[in-house]
Tab-separated table of C-alpha atoms in Angstrom:
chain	number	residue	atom	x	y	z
A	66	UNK	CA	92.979	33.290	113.810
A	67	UNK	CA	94.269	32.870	110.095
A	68	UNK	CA	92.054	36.553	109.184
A	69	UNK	CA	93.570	38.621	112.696
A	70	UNK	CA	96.677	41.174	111.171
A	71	UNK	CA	100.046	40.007	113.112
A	72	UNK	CA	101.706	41.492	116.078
A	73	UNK	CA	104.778	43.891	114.838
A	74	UNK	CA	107.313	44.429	117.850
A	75	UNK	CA	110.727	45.073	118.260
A	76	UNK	CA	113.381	43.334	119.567
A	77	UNK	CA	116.750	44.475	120.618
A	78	UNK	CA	119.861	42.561	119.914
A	79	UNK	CA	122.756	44.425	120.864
A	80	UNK	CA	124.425	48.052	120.686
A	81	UNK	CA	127.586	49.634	119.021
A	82	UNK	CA	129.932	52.310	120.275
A	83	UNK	CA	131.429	54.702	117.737
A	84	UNK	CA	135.012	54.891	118.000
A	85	UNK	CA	136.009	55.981	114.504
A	86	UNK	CA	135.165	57.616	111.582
A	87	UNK	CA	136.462	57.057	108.205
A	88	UNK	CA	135.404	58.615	104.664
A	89	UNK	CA	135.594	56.085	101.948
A	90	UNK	CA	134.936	57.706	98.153
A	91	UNK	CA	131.746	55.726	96.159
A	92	UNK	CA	130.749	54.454	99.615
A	93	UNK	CA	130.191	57.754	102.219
A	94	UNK	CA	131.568	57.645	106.212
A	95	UNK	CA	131.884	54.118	107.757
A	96	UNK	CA	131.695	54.158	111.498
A	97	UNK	CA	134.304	52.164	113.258
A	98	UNK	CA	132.654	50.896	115.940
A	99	UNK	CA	132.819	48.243	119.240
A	100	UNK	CA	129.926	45.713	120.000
A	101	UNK	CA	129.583	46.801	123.474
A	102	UNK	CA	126.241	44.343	123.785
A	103	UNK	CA	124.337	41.365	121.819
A	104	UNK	CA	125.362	40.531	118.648
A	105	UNK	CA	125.027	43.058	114.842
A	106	UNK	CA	123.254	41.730	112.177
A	107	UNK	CA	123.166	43.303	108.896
A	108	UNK	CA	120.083	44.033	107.373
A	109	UNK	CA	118.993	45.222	110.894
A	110	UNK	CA	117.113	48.179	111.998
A	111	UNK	CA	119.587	50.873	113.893
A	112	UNK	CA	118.833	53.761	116.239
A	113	UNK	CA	121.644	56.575	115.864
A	114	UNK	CA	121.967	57.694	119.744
A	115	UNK	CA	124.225	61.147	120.366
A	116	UNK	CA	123.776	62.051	123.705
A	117	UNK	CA	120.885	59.527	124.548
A	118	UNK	CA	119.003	61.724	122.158
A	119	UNK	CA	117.407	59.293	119.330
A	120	UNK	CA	119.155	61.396	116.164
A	121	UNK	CA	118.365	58.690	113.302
A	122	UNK	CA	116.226	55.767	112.866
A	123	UNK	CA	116.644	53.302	109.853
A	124	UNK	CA	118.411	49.862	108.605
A	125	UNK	CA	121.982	48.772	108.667
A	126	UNK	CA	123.204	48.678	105.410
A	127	UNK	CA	127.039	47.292	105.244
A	128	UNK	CA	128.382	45.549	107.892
A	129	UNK	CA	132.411	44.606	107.953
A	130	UNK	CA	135.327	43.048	109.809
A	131	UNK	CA	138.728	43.357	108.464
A	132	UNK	CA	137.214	44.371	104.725
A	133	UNK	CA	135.127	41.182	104.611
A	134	UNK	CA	131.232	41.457	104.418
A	135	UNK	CA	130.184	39.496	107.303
A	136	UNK	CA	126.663	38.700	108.055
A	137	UNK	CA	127.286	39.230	112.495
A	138	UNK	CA	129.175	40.219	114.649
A	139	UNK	CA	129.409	39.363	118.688
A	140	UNK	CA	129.989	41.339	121.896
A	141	UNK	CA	133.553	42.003	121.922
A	142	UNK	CA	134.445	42.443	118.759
A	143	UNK	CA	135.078	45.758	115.941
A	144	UNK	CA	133.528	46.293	113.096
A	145	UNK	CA	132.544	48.648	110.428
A	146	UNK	CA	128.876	49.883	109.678
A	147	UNK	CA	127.251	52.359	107.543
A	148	UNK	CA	123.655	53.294	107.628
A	149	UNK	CA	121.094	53.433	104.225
A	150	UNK	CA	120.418	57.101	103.490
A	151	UNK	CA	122.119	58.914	106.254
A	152	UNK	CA	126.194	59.905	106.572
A	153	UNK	CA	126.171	62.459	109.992
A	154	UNK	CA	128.304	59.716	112.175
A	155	UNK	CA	130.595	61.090	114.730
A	156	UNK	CA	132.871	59.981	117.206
A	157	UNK	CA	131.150	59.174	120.758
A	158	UNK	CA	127.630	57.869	119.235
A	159	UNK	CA	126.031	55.083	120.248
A	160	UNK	CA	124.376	53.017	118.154
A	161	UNK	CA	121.326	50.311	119.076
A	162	UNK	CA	119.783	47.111	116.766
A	163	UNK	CA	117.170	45.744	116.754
A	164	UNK	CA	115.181	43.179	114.451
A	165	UNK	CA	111.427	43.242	114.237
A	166	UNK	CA	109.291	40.197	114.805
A	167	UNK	CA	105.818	39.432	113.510
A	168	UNK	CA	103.677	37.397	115.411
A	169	UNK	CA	100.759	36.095	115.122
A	170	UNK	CA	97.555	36.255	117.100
A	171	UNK	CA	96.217	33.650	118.409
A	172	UNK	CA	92.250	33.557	119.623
C-alpha cells in the first residue's frame, strides 16, 4: 500500500463575499470581504466567483482582521484577503476555499 500514489481531493471550508475594495501601494487591491460560510485559512486555495462564473483559481496569500495577520477567520466575521498573482477584485464577487487533502490508498 506504501508503493500506491495518494488520493488528491478537495475540500471546501467556507466562502467570502466581496464587499469592498481597497488599493494599498507595495501591496495591490485587498478585498474587504464577509465570511458568509466555514471558516478562511490562509495559505488556502481560492476560487474567484463573478457571476457563478469560476474567473480565477489559485492560493490565498494575505489574510487580515483589523491590520493584524491572522491565520483564520470564522463565519460571521470581516476580513481582508488578497490573492498571489492576480489583482481584478470587484465589488459583488464571491469568493470559495478550499484546502486539499492527500490520502492514502489503502489495498
Amino acid at each position: 500500500s506504501g508503493m500506491l500514489s495518494p488520493i488528491i481531493r478537495e475540500e471546501y471550508i467556507g466562502s467570502v463575499d466581496v464587499r469592498e475594495v481597497f488599493n494599498v501601494s507595495k501591496v495591490g487591491k485587498i478585498a474587504g470581504s464577509y465570511v458568509t460560510k466555514g471558516i478562511i485559512k490562509r495559505g488556502a486555495g481560492v476560487r474567484l466567483l463573478r457571476d457563478d462564473i469560476v474567473i480565477h483559481e489559485g492560493r490565498l496569500k494575505t489574510l487580515k482582521r483589523f491590520k493584524e495577520d491572522v491565520k483564520e477567520v470564522r463565519e460571521g466575521f470581516e476580513c481582508g484577503i488578497a490573492f498571489e498573482n492576480y489583482d481584478d477584485i470587484k465589488v459583488g464577487d464571491s469568493v470559495e476555499v478550499f484546502e486539499i487533502v492527500e490520502e492514502q490508498k489503502k489495498l
